[in-house]
Coordinates of C-alpha atoms in Angstrom, one line a residue:
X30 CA 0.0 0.0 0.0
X31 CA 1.3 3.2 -0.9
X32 CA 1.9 6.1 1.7
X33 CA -0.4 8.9 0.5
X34 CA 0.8 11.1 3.4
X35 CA 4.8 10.4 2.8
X36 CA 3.7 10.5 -0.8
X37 CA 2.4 14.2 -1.2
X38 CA 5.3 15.4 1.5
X39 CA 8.4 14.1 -0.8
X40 CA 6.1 16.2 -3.5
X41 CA 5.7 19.1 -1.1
X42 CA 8.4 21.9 -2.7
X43 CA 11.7 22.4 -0.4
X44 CA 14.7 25.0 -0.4
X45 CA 18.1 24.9 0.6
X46 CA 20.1 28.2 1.4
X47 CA 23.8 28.6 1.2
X48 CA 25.8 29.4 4.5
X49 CA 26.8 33.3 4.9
X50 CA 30.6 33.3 3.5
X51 CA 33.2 33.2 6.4
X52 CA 36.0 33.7 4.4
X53 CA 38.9 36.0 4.6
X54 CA 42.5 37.6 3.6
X55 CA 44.4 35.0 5.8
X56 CA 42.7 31.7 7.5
X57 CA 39.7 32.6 7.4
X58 CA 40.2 36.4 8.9
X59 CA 39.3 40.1 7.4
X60 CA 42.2 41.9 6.2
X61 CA 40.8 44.4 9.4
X62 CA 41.2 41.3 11.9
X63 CA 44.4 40.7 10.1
X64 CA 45.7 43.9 9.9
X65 CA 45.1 44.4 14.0
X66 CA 46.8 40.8 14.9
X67 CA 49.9 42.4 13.0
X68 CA 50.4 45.3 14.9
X69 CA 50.0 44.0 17.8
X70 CA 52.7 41.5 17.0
X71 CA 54.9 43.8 15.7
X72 CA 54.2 46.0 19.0
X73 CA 55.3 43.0 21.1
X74 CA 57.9 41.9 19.7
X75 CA 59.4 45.9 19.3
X76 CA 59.1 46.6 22.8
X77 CA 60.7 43.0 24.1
X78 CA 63.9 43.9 21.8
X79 CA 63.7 47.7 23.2
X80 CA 62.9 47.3 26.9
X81 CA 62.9 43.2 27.5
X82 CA 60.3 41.7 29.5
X83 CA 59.6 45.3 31.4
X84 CA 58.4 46.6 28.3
X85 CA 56.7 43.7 26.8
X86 CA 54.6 44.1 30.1
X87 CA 54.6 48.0 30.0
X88 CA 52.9 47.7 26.7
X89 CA 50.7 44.8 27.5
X90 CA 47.4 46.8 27.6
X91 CA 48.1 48.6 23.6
X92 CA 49.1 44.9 22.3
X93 CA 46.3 43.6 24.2
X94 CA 43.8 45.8 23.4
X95 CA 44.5 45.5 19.5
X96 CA 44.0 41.6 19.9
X97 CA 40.6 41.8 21.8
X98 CA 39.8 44.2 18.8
X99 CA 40.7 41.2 16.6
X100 CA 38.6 38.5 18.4
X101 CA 36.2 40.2 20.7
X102 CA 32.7 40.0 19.6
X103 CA 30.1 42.2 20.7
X104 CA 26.1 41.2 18.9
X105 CA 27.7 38.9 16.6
X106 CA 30.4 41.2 14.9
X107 CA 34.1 41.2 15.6
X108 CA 34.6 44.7 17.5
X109 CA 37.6 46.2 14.6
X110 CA 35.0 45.6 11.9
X111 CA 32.3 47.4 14.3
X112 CA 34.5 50.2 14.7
X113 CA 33.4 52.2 11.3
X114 CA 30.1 52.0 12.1
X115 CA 30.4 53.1 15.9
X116 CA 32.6 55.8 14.9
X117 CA 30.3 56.9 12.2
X118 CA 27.3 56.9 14.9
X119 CA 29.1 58.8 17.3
X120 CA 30.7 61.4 14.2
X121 CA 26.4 61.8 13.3
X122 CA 25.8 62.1 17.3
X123 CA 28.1 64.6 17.7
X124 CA 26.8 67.1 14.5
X125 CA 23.1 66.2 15.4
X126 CA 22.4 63.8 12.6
X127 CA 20.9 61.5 14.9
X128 CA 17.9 63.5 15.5
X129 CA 14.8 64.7 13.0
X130 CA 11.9 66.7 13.7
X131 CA 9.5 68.8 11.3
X132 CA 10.1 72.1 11.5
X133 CA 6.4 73.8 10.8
X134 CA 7.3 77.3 9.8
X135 CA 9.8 75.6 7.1
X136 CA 7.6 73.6 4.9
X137 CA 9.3 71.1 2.9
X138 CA 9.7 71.9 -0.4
X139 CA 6.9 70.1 -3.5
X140 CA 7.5 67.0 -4.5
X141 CA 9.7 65.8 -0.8
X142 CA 8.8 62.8 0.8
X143 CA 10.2 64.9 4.1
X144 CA 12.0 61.5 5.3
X145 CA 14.9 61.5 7.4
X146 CA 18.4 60.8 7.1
X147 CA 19.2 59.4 3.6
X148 CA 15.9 59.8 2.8
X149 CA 15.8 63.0 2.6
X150 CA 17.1 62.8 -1.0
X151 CA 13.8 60.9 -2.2
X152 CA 11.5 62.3 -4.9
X153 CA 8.2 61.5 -6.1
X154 CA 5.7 62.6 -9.0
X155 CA 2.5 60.6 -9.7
X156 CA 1.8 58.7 -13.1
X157 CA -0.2 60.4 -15.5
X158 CA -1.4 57.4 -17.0
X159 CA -1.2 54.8 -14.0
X160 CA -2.1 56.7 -11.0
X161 CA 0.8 55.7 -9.4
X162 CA 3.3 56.8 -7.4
X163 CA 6.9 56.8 -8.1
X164 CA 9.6 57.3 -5.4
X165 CA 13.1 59.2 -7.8
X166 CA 16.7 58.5 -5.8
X167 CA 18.6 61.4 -7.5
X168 CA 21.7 59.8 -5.8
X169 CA 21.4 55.7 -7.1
X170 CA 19.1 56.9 -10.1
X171 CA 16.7 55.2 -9.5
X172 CA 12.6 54.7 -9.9
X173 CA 10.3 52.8 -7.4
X174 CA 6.5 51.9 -7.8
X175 CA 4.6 49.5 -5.3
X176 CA 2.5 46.9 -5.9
X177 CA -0.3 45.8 -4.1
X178 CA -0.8 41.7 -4.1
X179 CA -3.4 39.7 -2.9
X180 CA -3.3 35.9 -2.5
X181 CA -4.8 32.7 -1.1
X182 CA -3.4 31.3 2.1
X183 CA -0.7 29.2 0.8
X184 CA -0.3 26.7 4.0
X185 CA -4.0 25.8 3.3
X186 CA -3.0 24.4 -0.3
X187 CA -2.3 21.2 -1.8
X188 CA 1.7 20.1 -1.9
X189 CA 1.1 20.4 -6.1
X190 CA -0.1 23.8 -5.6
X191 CA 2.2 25.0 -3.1
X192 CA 4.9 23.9 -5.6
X193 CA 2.9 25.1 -8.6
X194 CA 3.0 28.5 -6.5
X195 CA 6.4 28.4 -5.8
X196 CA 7.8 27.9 -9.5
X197 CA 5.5 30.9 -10.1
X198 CA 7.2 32.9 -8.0
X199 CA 10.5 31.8 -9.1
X200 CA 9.4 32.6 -12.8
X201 CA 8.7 36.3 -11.3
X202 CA 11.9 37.1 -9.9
X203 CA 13.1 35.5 -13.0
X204 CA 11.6 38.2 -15.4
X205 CA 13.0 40.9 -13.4
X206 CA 16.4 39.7 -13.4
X207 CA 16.2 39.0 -16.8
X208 CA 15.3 42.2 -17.9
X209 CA 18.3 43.7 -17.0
X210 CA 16.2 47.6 -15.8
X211 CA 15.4 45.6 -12.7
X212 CA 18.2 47.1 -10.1
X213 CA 16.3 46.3 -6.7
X214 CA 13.0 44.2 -5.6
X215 CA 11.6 44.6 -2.5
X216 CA 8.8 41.8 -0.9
X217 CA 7.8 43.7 2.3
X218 CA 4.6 41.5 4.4
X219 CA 3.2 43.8 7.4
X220 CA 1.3 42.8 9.9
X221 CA 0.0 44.8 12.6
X222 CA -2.6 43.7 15.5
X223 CA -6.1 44.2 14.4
X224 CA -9.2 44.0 16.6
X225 CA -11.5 41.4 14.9
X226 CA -14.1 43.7 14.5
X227 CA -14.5 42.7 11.0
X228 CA -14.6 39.2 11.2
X229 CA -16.8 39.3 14.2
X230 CA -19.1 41.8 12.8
X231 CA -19.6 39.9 9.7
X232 CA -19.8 36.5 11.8
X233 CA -23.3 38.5 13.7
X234 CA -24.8 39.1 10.6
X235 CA -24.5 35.9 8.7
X236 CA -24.9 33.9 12.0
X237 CA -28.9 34.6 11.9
X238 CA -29.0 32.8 8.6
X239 CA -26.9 29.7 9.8
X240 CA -28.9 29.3 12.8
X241 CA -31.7 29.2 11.0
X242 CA -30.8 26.4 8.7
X243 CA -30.4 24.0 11.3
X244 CA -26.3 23.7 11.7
X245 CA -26.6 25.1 15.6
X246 CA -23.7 22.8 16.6
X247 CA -20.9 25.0 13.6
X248 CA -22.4 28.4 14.7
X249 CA -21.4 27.3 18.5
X250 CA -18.3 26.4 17.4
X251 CA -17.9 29.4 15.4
X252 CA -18.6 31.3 18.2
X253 CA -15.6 29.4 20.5
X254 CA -13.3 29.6 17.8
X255 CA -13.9 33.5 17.4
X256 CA -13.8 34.1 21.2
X257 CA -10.3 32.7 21.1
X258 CA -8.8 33.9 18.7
X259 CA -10.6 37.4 17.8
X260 CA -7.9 39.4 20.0
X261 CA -4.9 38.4 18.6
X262 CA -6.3 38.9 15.2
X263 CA -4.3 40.8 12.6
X264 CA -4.0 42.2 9.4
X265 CA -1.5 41.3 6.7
X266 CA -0.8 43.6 3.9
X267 CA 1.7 42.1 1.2
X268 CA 3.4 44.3 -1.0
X269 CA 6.1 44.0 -4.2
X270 CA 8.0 47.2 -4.6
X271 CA 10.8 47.3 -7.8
X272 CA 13.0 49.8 -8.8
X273 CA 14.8 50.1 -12.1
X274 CA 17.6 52.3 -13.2
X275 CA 16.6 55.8 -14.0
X276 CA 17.7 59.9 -14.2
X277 CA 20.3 60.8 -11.7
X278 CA 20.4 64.5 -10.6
X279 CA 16.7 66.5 -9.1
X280 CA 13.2 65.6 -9.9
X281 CA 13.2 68.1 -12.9
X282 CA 15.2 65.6 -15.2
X283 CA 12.1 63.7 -15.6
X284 CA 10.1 66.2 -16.9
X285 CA 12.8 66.6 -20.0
X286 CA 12.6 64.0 -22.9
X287 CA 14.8 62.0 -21.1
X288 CA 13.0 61.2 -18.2
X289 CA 10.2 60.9 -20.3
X290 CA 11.7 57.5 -22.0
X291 CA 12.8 56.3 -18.5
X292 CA 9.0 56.4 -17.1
X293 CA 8.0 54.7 -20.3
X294 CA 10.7 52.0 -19.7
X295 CA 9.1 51.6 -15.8
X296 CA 5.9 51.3 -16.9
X297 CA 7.0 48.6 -18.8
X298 CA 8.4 47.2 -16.5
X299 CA 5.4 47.4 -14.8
X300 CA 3.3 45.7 -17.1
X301 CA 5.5 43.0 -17.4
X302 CA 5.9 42.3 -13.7
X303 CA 1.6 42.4 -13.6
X304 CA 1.6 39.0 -16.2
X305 CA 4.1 37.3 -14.5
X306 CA 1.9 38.1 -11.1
X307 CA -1.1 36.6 -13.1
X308 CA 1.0 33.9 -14.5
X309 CA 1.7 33.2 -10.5
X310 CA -1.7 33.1 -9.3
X311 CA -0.8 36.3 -7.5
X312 CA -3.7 39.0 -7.9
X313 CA -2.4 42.6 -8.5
X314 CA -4.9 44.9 -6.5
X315 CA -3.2 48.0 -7.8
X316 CA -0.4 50.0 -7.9
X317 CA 0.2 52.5 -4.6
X318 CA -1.1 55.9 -5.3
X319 CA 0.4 59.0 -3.5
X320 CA -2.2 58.4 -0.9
X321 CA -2.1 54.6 -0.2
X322 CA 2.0 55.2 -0.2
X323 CA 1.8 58.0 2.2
X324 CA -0.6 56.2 4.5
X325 CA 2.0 53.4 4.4
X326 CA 5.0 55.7 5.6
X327 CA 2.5 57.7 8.3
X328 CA 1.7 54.3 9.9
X329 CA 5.0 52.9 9.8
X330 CA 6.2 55.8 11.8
X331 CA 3.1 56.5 13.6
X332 CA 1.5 52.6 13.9
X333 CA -2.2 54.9 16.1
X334 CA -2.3 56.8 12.9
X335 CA -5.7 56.0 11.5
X336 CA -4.4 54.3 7.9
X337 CA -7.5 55.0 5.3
X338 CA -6.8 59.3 5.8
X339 CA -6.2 60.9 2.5
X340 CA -2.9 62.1 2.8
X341 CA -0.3 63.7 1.1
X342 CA 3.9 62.3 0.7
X343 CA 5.5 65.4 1.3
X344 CA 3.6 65.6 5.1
X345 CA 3.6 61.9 5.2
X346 CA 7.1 61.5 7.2
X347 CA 7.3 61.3 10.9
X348 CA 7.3 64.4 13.0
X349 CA 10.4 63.5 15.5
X350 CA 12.8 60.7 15.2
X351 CA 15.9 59.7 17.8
X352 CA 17.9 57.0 16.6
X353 CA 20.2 54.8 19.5
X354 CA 22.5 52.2 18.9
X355 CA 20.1 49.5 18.7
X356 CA 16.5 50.9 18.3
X357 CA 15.2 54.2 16.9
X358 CA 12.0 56.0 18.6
X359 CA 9.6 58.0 16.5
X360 CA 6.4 59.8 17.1
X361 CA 4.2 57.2 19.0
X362 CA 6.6 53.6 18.8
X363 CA 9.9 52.4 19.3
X364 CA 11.3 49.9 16.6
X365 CA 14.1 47.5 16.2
X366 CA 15.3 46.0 12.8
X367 CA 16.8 42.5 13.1
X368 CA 18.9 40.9 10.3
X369 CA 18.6 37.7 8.9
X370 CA 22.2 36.8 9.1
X371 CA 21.6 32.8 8.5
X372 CA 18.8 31.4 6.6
X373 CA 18.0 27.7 7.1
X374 CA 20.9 25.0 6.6
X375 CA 18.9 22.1 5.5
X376 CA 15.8 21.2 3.2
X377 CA 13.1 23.1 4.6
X378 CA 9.5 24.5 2.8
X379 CA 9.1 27.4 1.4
X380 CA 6.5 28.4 4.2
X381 CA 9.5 28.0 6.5
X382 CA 9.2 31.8 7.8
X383 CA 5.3 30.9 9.0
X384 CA 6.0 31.1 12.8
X385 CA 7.4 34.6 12.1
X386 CA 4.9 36.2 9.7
X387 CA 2.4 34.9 11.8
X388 CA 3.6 35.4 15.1
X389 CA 0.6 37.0 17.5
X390 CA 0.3 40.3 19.2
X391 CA 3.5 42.0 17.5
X392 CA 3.4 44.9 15.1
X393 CA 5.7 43.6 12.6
X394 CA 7.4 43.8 9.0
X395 CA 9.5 41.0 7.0
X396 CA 11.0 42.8 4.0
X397 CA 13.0 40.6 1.7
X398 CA 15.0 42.2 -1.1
X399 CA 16.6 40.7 -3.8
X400 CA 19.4 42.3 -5.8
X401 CA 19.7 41.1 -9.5
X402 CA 23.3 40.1 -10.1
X403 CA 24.7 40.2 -13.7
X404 CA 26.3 37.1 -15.2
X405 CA 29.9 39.1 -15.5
X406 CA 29.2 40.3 -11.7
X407 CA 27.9 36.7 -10.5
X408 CA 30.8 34.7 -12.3
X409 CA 33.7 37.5 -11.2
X410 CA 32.2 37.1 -7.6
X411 CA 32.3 33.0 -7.8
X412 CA 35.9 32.7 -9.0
X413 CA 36.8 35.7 -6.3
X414 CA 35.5 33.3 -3.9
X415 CA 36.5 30.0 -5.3
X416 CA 40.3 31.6 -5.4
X417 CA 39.7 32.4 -1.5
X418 CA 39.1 29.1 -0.4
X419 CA 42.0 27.6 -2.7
X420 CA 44.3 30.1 -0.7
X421 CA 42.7 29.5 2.4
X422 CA 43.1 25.6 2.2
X423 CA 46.7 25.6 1.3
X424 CA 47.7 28.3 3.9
X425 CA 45.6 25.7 6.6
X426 CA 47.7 22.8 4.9
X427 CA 51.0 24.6 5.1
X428 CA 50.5 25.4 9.0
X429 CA 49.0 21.9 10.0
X430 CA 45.6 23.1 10.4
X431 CA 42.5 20.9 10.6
X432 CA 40.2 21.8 7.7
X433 CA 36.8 21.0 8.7
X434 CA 33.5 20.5 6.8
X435 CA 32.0 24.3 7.1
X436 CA 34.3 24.9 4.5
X437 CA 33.4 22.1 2.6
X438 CA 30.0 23.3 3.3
X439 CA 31.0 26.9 1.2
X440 CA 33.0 25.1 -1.4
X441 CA 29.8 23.3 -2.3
X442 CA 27.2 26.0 -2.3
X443 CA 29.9 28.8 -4.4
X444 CA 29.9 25.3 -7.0
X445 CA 26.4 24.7 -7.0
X446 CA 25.8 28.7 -7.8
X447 CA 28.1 28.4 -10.4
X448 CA 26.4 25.4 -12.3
X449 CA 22.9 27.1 -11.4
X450 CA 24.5 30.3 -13.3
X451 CA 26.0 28.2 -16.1
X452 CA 22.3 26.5 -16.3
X453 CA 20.7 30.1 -17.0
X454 CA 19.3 30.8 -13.9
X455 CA 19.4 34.1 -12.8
X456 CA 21.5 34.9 -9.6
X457 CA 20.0 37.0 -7.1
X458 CA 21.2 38.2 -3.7
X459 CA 19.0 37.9 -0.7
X460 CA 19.0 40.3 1.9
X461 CA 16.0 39.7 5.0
X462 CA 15.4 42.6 7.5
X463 CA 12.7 42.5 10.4
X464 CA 10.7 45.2 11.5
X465 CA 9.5 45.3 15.1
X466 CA 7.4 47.8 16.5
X467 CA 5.8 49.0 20.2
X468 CA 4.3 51.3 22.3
X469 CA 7.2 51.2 24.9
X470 CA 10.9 49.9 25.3
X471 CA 9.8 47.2 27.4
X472 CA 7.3 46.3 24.9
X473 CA 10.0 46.4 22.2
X474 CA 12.5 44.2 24.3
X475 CA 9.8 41.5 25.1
X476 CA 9.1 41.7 20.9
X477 CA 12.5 41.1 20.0
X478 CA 13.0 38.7 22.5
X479 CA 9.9 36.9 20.8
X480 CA 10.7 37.1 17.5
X481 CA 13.9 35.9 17.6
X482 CA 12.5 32.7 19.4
X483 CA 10.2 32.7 16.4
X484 CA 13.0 33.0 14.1
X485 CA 15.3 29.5 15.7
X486 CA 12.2 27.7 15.1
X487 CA 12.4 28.4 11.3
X488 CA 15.8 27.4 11.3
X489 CA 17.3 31.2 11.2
X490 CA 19.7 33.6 12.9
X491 CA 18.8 37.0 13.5
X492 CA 20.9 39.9 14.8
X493 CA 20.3 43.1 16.2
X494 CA 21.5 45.7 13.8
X495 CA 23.8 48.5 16.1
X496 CA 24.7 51.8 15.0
X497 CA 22.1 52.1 11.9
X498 CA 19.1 51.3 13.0
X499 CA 17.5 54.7 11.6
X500 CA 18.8 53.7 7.8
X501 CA 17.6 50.3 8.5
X502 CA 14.5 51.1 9.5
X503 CA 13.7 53.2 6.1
X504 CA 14.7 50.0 4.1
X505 CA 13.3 47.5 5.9
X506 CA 9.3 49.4 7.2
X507 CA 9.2 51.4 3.9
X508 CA 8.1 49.4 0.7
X509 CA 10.9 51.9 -1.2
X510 CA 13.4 49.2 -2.3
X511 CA 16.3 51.0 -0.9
X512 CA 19.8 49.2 -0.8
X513 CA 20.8 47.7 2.2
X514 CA 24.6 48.2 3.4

């Protein structure tokens, strides 16, 4: 008899990510790590030839300190590579950069999204012919629309659909990489606590007519079911943001014929990514106007902000913001972004992420970005790499080190990119960031703490991100598809 159950599980679609790349300039270490293990060396041995063992002691804590730099870790980073980013924080602290707030009697000038930080930079106009709104980067030259995507709960299907799903959604990120306009996509999911009034007010009215048909025993337990889980309800918003290479320089380049072409070549792009949405049994509600956009930004930084307001994006921004090494506080929330630093190891589903996007009673965000790669860029990066672990093996061999198999592990995942790139698939890099928002710090702390519980149950590492949590938060709460350093 055949095993219908292990049967539709081997059929069920799974995924396999590649470890995060450990390697280095020497064994393994950053040319920073390297660089401090040198001069501390060289310091040692300098002051033992100068002074003998008084001044190898004298000098202990410099030679000391520049080795603690090298293997000290402080939230999952070695504390010489933290150093550029703690001395950038402090440099901002220092000239004020680390605080925004709206200054009323200087309005921000037309077409401003009136972010902070790099955001600041960001233009918009709205579509003449699609309605929607599109976010300029002078800096990166780039365009951004948003989609809005509805679609069936995709636990509840079959393992043939899921899979059918799946290659779907492979064949979408696909067309945008093939394209070669594609420079960024963004898949942001937001949840935020909702009160059930919807479901239970549309549970009263239809609950006459089920009563009345004689099927008391389902309206009981419809009854149960809602009285459990009515509070924690909440509301899920998926969204698909792409940005393709346009103008650089102000907004008033795409108002010449130039920018004319370029908007011509987004909405191109746009129709394109709408059939392979259809083609993916993913329904396109529509394409974020200025006022569904700028309810999305007021929320994010104000999550009491009533969300259906007409609003406009250059009021739309938050009206204080103080970022702190690991969590930023604006108008009426705190937030913390987490990174997704490992992704699972072994065959999991591609609903692997469940327990997080569904995880109860926390204001939330799980933006996932993907950066096309060409196939000069992908194949230069694969033989840098493949170079780096030749080097690094002999250098172990030479010494009488132990290679073990996490290296193996790399070898095999930079060779198994390299004959999906030789195959024609198109390679993308992944970058996950998640959003947590509260009313309080406390609140905040106990969210982290729970989503990162959430997160080893899916088979991922998170970490906190320190010293740019304000430019994190813009890329990973805003459906903007800005890059991610």
């Amino acid at each position: 008899m055949t095993d219908t159950t292990a049967l539709a599980e081997s059929r069920a679609t799974t995924v396999r990510f590649a470890r995060l790349s450990q390697r280095g300039l020497l064994l393994g270490l950053s040319a920073s790590r390297v660089a401090c293990i040198a001069a501390a060396a060289l310091l040692a041995t300098v002051s033992v030839f100068l002074a003998g063992p008084t001044g190898f002691l004298a000098t202990a804590p410099l030679w000391g300190g520049l080795v603690a730099l090298a293997f000290v870790r402080k939230g999952g980073r070695v504390l010489v590579e933290l150093l550029p980013t703690a001395a950038h924080f402090v440099v901002r602290g220092v000239l004020r950069q680390d605080r925004f707030r709206v200054q009323a009697g200087r309005p921000r000038p037309a077409g401003t999204m009136a972010l902070p930080g790099d955001g600041a930079a960001l233009r918009f106009l709205v579509d003449d012919v699609t309605g929607a709104a599109i976010v300029h980067d002078p800096h990166e030259g780039s365009l951004t629309v948003v989609a809005h995507v509805d679609h069936s709960a995709y636990i509840l299907l079959s393992p043939e659909e899921q899979r059918r799903r799946v290659t779907g959604w492979s064949r979408v990120l696909a067309g945008l990489a093939a394209s070669g306009q594609c420079i960024r996509a963004q898949a942001l999911e937001t949840v935020c606590p909702d009160s059930g009034e919807g479901v239970v007010g549309w549970w009263r009215q239809a609950r006459a007519e089920a009563t009345s048909d004689g099927v008391a025993w389902a309206t009981e337990q419809y009854d149960a079911l809602l009285d459990t889980y009515a509070p924690s309800a909440a509301t899920h918003r998926s969204l698909i943001a792409i940005a393709v290479a346009g103008p650089s320089g102000a907004l008033g380049s795409l108002r010449g014929a130039r920018g004319v072409k370029e908007v011509d070549r987004l909405r191109q792009e746009m129709s394109t990514l709408e059939s392979s949405l259809r083609a993916a049994d993913l329904r396109l509600v529509g394409w974020l106007s200025e006022d569904d956009l700028a309810n999305l930004v007021r929320v994010a930084y104000d999550p009491t902000a009533p969300g259906s307001v007409p609003r406009q994006l250059d009021s739309a921004g938050p009206v204080a913001l103080d970022e702190h090494w690991n969590w930023v506080r604006h108008d009426s929330g705190y937030s913390a972004v987490l990174w997704i630093s490992e992704w699972p190891r072994t065959d999991v589903g591609a609903d692997f992420l469940h327990t997080i996007v569904f995880q109860p009673n926390v204001i939330r965000s799980l933006s996932i970005t993907a950066t096309p790669l060409s196939p000069r860029q992908a194949i230069r990066d694969i033989r840098r790499a493949k170079v780096e672990h030749v080097t690094d093996a002999a250098q172990r061999a030479r010494i009488g080190a132990i290679a073990d198999l996490a290296d193996a592990a790399e070898l095999d995942d930079v060779l198994d990119r390299e004959r999906a790139l030789l195959a024609g698939h198109a390679d993308l890099k992944f970058t996950g960031l998640i959003t947590l928002t509260a009313a309080t710090i406390e609140d905040l702390q106990d969210a982290v703490a729970q989503v990162e519980r959430a997160a080893i149950q899916c088979g991922c590492e998170t970490r906190r991100l320190q010293g740019q949590q304000a430019r994190a938060f813009t890329a990973a709460a805003l459906p903007l598809a800005r890059p991610v350093h």
